[in-house]
């Protein structure tokens, strides 16, 4: 149902907000890095649940549900992921020694985003233009961080 996918997206968004807080709090050190890894894992798990749920959907969403999903995506993860990426990019100097690990996490989350977005957009019947725009905002943010940490 649309509610299931909205819940999945909320799970991702909750994870992103936790990750942002962990990034903001991080000032170096291996022990203090652990919450960041845990947050990335939580986002990955939430994303994979959404990916499975979207792929299990046999029929496209009606226009009302499609619009609700697109609007929620744009106003939640469409805002919070770019914000989280901006926080991460601003702390590049703090994370520079861990850039290989950060890059691996970013690539994992970008792959998760790419596959879940493709599965979800394929089930949307209305507001597709805004759906694609939300996907692009997230994609551009993640790619900008990947480029910085590469």
Short mmCIF file of N, CA and C in Angstrom, two decimals, residues 15-134:
data_model
loop_
_atom_site.label_atom_id
_atom_site.label_comp_id
_atom_site.label_asym_id
_atom_site.label_seq_id
_atom_site.Cartn_x
_atom_site.Cartn_y
_atom_site.Cartn_z
N UNK A 15 16.49 7.66 9.69
CA UNK A 15 17.89 7.26 9.70
C UNK A 15 18.81 8.37 9.25
N UNK A 16 18.38 9.09 8.22
CA UNK A 16 19.19 10.21 7.72
C UNK A 16 19.32 11.30 8.79
N UNK A 17 18.24 11.58 9.48
CA UNK A 17 18.31 12.60 10.53
C UNK A 17 19.21 12.16 11.68
N UNK A 18 19.18 10.88 12.02
CA UNK A 18 20.10 10.36 13.04
C UNK A 18 21.54 10.46 12.56
N UNK A 19 21.77 10.13 11.29
CA UNK A 19 23.11 10.22 10.72
C UNK A 19 23.62 11.66 10.74
N UNK A 20 22.76 12.59 10.39
CA UNK A 20 23.15 14.00 10.41
C UNK A 20 23.60 14.41 11.81
N UNK A 21 22.84 14.01 12.81
CA UNK A 21 23.21 14.33 14.20
C UNK A 21 24.55 13.69 14.57
N UNK A 22 24.77 12.46 14.13
CA UNK A 22 26.04 11.78 14.42
C UNK A 22 27.21 12.47 13.72
N UNK A 23 26.99 12.91 12.49
CA UNK A 23 28.05 13.63 11.76
C UNK A 23 28.35 14.95 12.45
N UNK A 24 27.30 15.66 12.85
CA UNK A 24 27.51 16.94 13.53
C UNK A 24 28.28 16.77 14.83
N UNK A 25 28.03 15.68 15.54
CA UNK A 25 28.67 15.44 16.84
C UNK A 25 30.10 14.91 16.71
N UNK A 26 30.46 14.39 15.55
CA UNK A 26 31.76 13.74 15.37
C UNK A 26 32.89 14.77 15.28
N UNK A 27 33.90 14.55 16.09
CA UNK A 27 35.09 15.41 16.04
C UNK A 27 36.37 14.61 15.95
N UNK A 28 36.25 13.34 15.57
CA UNK A 28 37.41 12.48 15.41
C UNK A 28 37.39 11.32 16.38
N UNK A 29 38.15 10.30 16.03
CA UNK A 29 38.29 9.14 16.90
C UNK A 29 37.45 7.96 16.44
N UNK A 30 38.04 6.80 16.54
CA UNK A 30 37.40 5.57 16.07
C UNK A 30 36.13 5.24 16.84
N UNK A 31 36.15 5.36 18.14
CA UNK A 31 34.98 5.03 18.95
C UNK A 31 33.81 5.94 18.60
N UNK A 32 34.09 7.22 18.43
CA UNK A 32 33.04 8.18 18.11
C UNK A 32 32.52 8.02 16.68
N UNK A 33 33.24 7.26 15.88
CA UNK A 33 32.81 7.01 14.50
C UNK A 33 31.75 5.90 14.44
N UNK A 34 31.67 5.07 15.47
CA UNK A 34 30.76 3.93 15.45
C UNK A 34 29.30 4.30 15.21
N UNK A 35 28.76 5.36 15.82
CA UNK A 35 27.36 5.70 15.55
C UNK A 35 27.10 6.02 14.08
N UNK A 36 28.09 6.58 13.41
CA UNK A 36 27.93 6.90 11.99
C UNK A 36 27.75 5.61 11.18
N UNK A 37 28.58 4.62 11.45
CA UNK A 37 28.43 3.33 10.77
C UNK A 37 27.10 2.68 11.07
N UNK A 38 26.66 2.77 12.32
CA UNK A 38 25.36 2.20 12.70
C UNK A 38 24.23 2.93 11.99
N UNK A 39 24.33 4.25 11.85
CA UNK A 39 23.30 5.01 11.16
C UNK A 39 23.25 4.65 9.67
N UNK A 40 24.41 4.50 9.05
CA UNK A 40 24.45 4.10 7.64
C UNK A 40 23.82 2.73 7.48
N UNK A 41 24.12 1.81 8.37
CA UNK A 41 23.52 0.47 8.31
C UNK A 41 22.01 0.54 8.47
N UNK A 42 21.52 1.38 9.37
CA UNK A 42 20.08 1.52 9.57
C UNK A 42 19.39 2.09 8.33
N UNK A 43 20.02 3.07 7.70
CA UNK A 43 19.47 3.63 6.46
C UNK A 43 19.44 2.57 5.37
N UNK A 44 20.52 1.82 5.26
CA UNK A 44 20.60 0.75 4.26
C UNK A 44 19.48 -0.26 4.46
N UNK A 45 19.26 -0.69 5.69
CA UNK A 45 18.21 -1.67 5.97
C UNK A 45 16.84 -1.09 5.65
N UNK A 46 16.58 0.15 6.05
CA UNK A 46 15.29 0.78 5.76
C UNK A 46 15.08 0.92 4.25
N UNK A 47 16.15 1.28 3.55
CA UNK A 47 16.06 1.43 2.10
C UNK A 47 15.77 0.10 1.42
N UNK A 48 16.44 -0.94 1.85
CA UNK A 48 16.22 -2.26 1.23
C UNK A 48 14.79 -2.75 1.49
N UNK A 49 14.23 -2.42 2.65
CA UNK A 49 12.83 -2.77 2.93
C UNK A 49 11.93 -2.05 1.93
N UNK A 50 12.18 -0.76 1.72
CA UNK A 50 11.40 0.00 0.75
C UNK A 50 11.54 -0.54 -0.65
N UNK A 51 12.76 -0.90 -1.00
CA UNK A 51 13.02 -1.47 -2.33
C UNK A 51 12.22 -2.75 -2.53
N UNK A 52 12.23 -3.63 -1.54
CA UNK A 52 11.46 -4.88 -1.63
C UNK A 52 9.98 -4.57 -1.71
N UNK A 53 9.50 -3.68 -0.85
CA UNK A 53 8.07 -3.35 -0.85
C UNK A 53 7.63 -2.76 -2.19
N UNK A 54 8.45 -1.89 -2.77
CA UNK A 54 8.11 -1.31 -4.08
C UNK A 54 8.09 -2.38 -5.16
N UNK A 55 9.03 -3.30 -5.11
CA UNK A 55 9.07 -4.35 -6.12
C UNK A 55 7.97 -5.39 -5.94
N UNK A 56 7.49 -5.56 -4.72
CA UNK A 56 6.40 -6.50 -4.49
C UNK A 56 5.06 -5.93 -4.94
N UNK A 57 4.98 -4.64 -5.13
CA UNK A 57 3.74 -4.00 -5.57
C UNK A 57 3.45 -4.45 -7.00
N UNK A 58 2.31 -5.12 -7.19
CA UNK A 58 1.98 -5.69 -8.50
C UNK A 58 1.43 -4.66 -9.47
N UNK A 59 0.75 -3.64 -8.96
CA UNK A 59 0.11 -2.65 -9.82
C UNK A 59 0.60 -1.26 -9.47
N UNK A 60 0.51 -0.34 -10.42
CA UNK A 60 0.91 1.04 -10.12
C UNK A 60 -0.01 1.67 -9.08
N UNK A 61 0.49 2.69 -8.41
CA UNK A 61 -0.33 3.45 -7.47
C UNK A 61 -1.29 4.33 -8.23
N UNK A 62 -2.47 4.58 -7.66
CA UNK A 62 -3.40 5.51 -8.29
C UNK A 62 -2.83 6.93 -8.16
N UNK A 63 -3.50 7.89 -8.80
CA UNK A 63 -2.98 9.26 -8.84
C UNK A 63 -2.86 9.86 -7.45
N UNK A 64 -3.85 9.65 -6.60
CA UNK A 64 -3.82 10.23 -5.25
C UNK A 64 -2.65 9.68 -4.43
N UNK A 65 -2.48 8.37 -4.47
CA UNK A 65 -1.37 7.76 -3.73
C UNK A 65 -0.02 8.16 -4.32
N UNK A 66 0.04 8.22 -5.65
CA UNK A 66 1.28 8.63 -6.31
C UNK A 66 1.70 10.02 -5.87
N UNK A 67 0.75 10.94 -5.87
CA UNK A 67 1.04 12.32 -5.47
C UNK A 67 1.47 12.39 -4.01
N UNK A 68 0.81 11.63 -3.15
CA UNK A 68 1.17 11.61 -1.73
C UNK A 68 2.60 11.11 -1.54
N UNK A 69 2.97 10.06 -2.25
CA UNK A 69 4.32 9.50 -2.15
C UNK A 69 5.36 10.51 -2.64
N UNK A 70 5.09 11.13 -3.79
CA UNK A 70 6.03 12.10 -4.35
C UNK A 70 6.18 13.29 -3.42
N UNK A 71 5.07 13.82 -2.94
CA UNK A 71 5.14 15.00 -2.07
C UNK A 71 5.88 14.69 -0.77
N UNK A 72 5.61 13.52 -0.19
CA UNK A 72 6.29 13.16 1.05
C UNK A 72 7.79 12.96 0.81
N UNK A 73 8.12 12.31 -0.29
CA UNK A 73 9.53 12.09 -0.62
C UNK A 73 10.26 13.42 -0.78
N UNK A 74 9.65 14.33 -1.53
CA UNK A 74 10.29 15.62 -1.78
C UNK A 74 10.47 16.43 -0.50
N UNK A 75 9.50 16.35 0.41
CA UNK A 75 9.56 17.18 1.62
C UNK A 75 10.31 16.53 2.78
N UNK A 76 10.62 15.26 2.66
CA UNK A 76 11.35 14.57 3.74
C UNK A 76 12.77 14.28 3.28
N UNK A 77 12.99 13.12 2.69
CA UNK A 77 14.35 12.76 2.26
C UNK A 77 14.89 13.71 1.19
N UNK A 78 13.99 14.32 0.41
CA UNK A 78 14.42 15.28 -0.60
C UNK A 78 15.04 16.54 -0.02
N UNK A 79 14.76 16.80 1.24
CA UNK A 79 15.35 17.92 1.97
C UNK A 79 16.46 17.42 2.90
N UNK A 80 16.18 16.35 3.61
CA UNK A 80 17.08 15.90 4.67
C UNK A 80 18.35 15.23 4.16
N UNK A 81 18.29 14.52 3.04
CA UNK A 81 19.52 13.92 2.50
C UNK A 81 20.48 15.01 2.02
N UNK A 82 20.04 15.98 1.20
CA UNK A 82 20.97 17.05 0.83
C UNK A 82 21.52 17.81 2.05
N UNK A 83 20.70 18.02 3.07
CA UNK A 83 21.17 18.68 4.29
C UNK A 83 22.26 17.85 4.96
N UNK A 84 22.05 16.56 5.07
CA UNK A 84 23.03 15.67 5.69
C UNK A 84 24.34 15.68 4.90
N UNK A 85 24.22 15.65 3.59
CA UNK A 85 25.40 15.69 2.73
C UNK A 85 26.16 17.01 2.93
N UNK A 86 25.43 18.11 3.03
CA UNK A 86 26.09 19.40 3.26
C UNK A 86 26.86 19.40 4.57
N UNK A 87 26.28 18.81 5.62
CA UNK A 87 26.97 18.71 6.91
C UNK A 87 28.24 17.87 6.76
N UNK A 88 28.13 16.75 6.06
CA UNK A 88 29.28 15.87 5.84
C UNK A 88 30.38 16.60 5.05
N UNK A 89 29.99 17.29 4.00
CA UNK A 89 30.97 18.00 3.19
C UNK A 89 31.65 19.11 3.99
N UNK A 90 30.91 19.78 4.85
CA UNK A 90 31.47 20.86 5.66
C UNK A 90 32.49 20.34 6.67
N UNK A 91 32.40 19.06 7.01
CA UNK A 91 33.33 18.48 7.98
C UNK A 91 34.38 17.60 7.29
N UNK A 92 34.66 17.89 6.04
CA UNK A 92 35.63 17.10 5.28
C UNK A 92 36.96 16.97 6.02
N UNK A 93 37.45 18.06 6.57
CA UNK A 93 38.75 18.02 7.26
C UNK A 93 38.73 17.04 8.43
N UNK A 94 37.61 16.93 9.11
CA UNK A 94 37.49 16.02 10.26
C UNK A 94 37.46 14.57 9.78
N UNK A 95 36.85 14.34 8.62
CA UNK A 95 36.68 12.98 8.10
C UNK A 95 37.75 12.55 7.11
N UNK A 96 38.68 13.44 6.79
CA UNK A 96 39.65 13.15 5.73
C UNK A 96 40.41 11.84 5.97
N UNK A 97 40.78 11.55 7.20
CA UNK A 97 41.51 10.31 7.49
C UNK A 97 40.64 9.06 7.31
N UNK A 98 39.34 9.22 7.32
CA UNK A 98 38.42 8.10 7.13
C UNK A 98 37.73 8.15 5.77
N UNK A 99 38.30 8.88 4.84
CA UNK A 99 37.60 9.11 3.58
C UNK A 99 37.31 7.82 2.81
N UNK A 100 38.12 6.79 2.94
CA UNK A 100 37.84 5.52 2.25
C UNK A 100 36.56 4.89 2.81
N UNK A 101 36.42 4.94 4.12
CA UNK A 101 35.23 4.38 4.77
C UNK A 101 34.00 5.23 4.44
N UNK A 102 34.15 6.54 4.50
CA UNK A 102 33.04 7.45 4.17
C UNK A 102 32.61 7.24 2.73
N UNK A 103 33.58 7.13 1.83
CA UNK A 103 33.27 6.92 0.42
C UNK A 103 32.51 5.62 0.21
N UNK A 104 32.92 4.56 0.88
CA UNK A 104 32.21 3.28 0.76
C UNK A 104 30.76 3.42 1.24
N UNK A 105 30.56 4.12 2.35
CA UNK A 105 29.21 4.34 2.85
C UNK A 105 28.37 5.16 1.88
N UNK A 106 28.96 6.20 1.32
CA UNK A 106 28.25 7.02 0.34
C UNK A 106 27.87 6.22 -0.90
N UNK A 107 28.78 5.40 -1.39
CA UNK A 107 28.49 4.60 -2.58
C UNK A 107 27.39 3.58 -2.30
N UNK A 108 27.40 3.00 -1.11
CA UNK A 108 26.34 2.07 -0.73
C UNK A 108 24.99 2.79 -0.72
N UNK A 109 24.95 3.95 -0.07
CA UNK A 109 23.69 4.68 0.02
C UNK A 109 23.23 5.19 -1.34
N UNK A 110 24.16 5.55 -2.20
CA UNK A 110 23.78 6.00 -3.55
C UNK A 110 23.20 4.84 -4.35
N UNK A 111 23.80 3.67 -4.25
CA UNK A 111 23.24 2.50 -4.93
C UNK A 111 21.85 2.18 -4.37
N UNK A 112 21.71 2.24 -3.07
CA UNK A 112 20.40 2.02 -2.46
C UNK A 112 19.39 3.02 -3.01
N UNK A 113 19.78 4.29 -3.05
CA UNK A 113 18.90 5.34 -3.57
C UNK A 113 18.52 5.07 -5.02
N UNK A 114 19.51 4.75 -5.84
CA UNK A 114 19.26 4.53 -7.27
C UNK A 114 18.27 3.39 -7.48
N UNK A 115 18.46 2.29 -6.79
CA UNK A 115 17.62 1.11 -7.03
C UNK A 115 16.22 1.29 -6.44
N UNK A 116 16.11 1.85 -5.23
CA UNK A 116 14.80 2.07 -4.63
C UNK A 116 14.02 3.11 -5.43
N UNK A 117 14.68 4.19 -5.82
CA UNK A 117 14.01 5.23 -6.60
C UNK A 117 13.47 4.68 -7.91
N UNK A 118 14.27 3.88 -8.60
CA UNK A 118 13.82 3.30 -9.86
C UNK A 118 12.60 2.40 -9.64
N UNK A 119 12.64 1.59 -8.60
CA UNK A 119 11.52 0.70 -8.31
C UNK A 119 10.27 1.50 -7.95
N UNK A 120 10.44 2.55 -7.17
CA UNK A 120 9.30 3.34 -6.72
C UNK A 120 8.71 4.17 -7.86
N UNK A 121 9.55 4.85 -8.61
CA UNK A 121 9.07 5.70 -9.70
C UNK A 121 8.33 4.86 -10.75
N UNK A 122 8.73 3.62 -10.91
CA UNK A 122 8.05 2.76 -11.89
C UNK A 122 6.61 2.47 -11.49
N UNK A 123 6.25 2.71 -10.24
CA UNK A 123 4.89 2.45 -9.76
C UNK A 123 4.06 3.73 -9.61
N UNK A 124 4.65 4.87 -9.92
CA UNK A 124 3.98 6.16 -9.78
C UNK A 124 3.24 6.48 -11.07
N UNK A 125 1.99 6.96 -10.94
CA UNK A 125 1.19 7.28 -12.13
C UNK A 125 0.89 8.77 -12.27
N UNK A 126 1.17 9.55 -11.24
CA UNK A 126 0.90 10.99 -11.28
C UNK A 126 2.06 11.72 -10.63
N UNK A 127 2.21 12.99 -10.99
CA UNK A 127 3.25 13.83 -10.39
C UNK A 127 4.65 13.29 -10.66
N UNK A 128 4.79 12.60 -11.80
CA UNK A 128 6.09 11.99 -12.12
C UNK A 128 7.21 13.02 -12.25
N UNK A 129 6.88 14.18 -12.82
CA UNK A 129 7.92 15.20 -13.00
C UNK A 129 8.51 15.61 -11.65
N UNK A 130 7.66 15.83 -10.67
CA UNK A 130 8.15 16.17 -9.33
C UNK A 130 8.85 14.98 -8.68
N UNK A 131 8.41 13.78 -9.00
CA UNK A 131 9.08 12.58 -8.50
C UNK A 131 10.50 12.49 -9.03
N UNK A 132 10.64 12.69 -10.34
CA UNK A 132 11.98 12.67 -10.93
C UNK A 132 12.85 13.80 -10.37
N UNK A 133 12.24 14.96 -10.12
CA UNK A 133 12.99 16.09 -9.57
C UNK A 133 13.51 15.77 -8.17
N UNK A 134 12.67 15.13 -7.35
CA UNK A 134 13.10 14.75 -5.99
C UNK A 134 14.24 13.75 -6.05
#
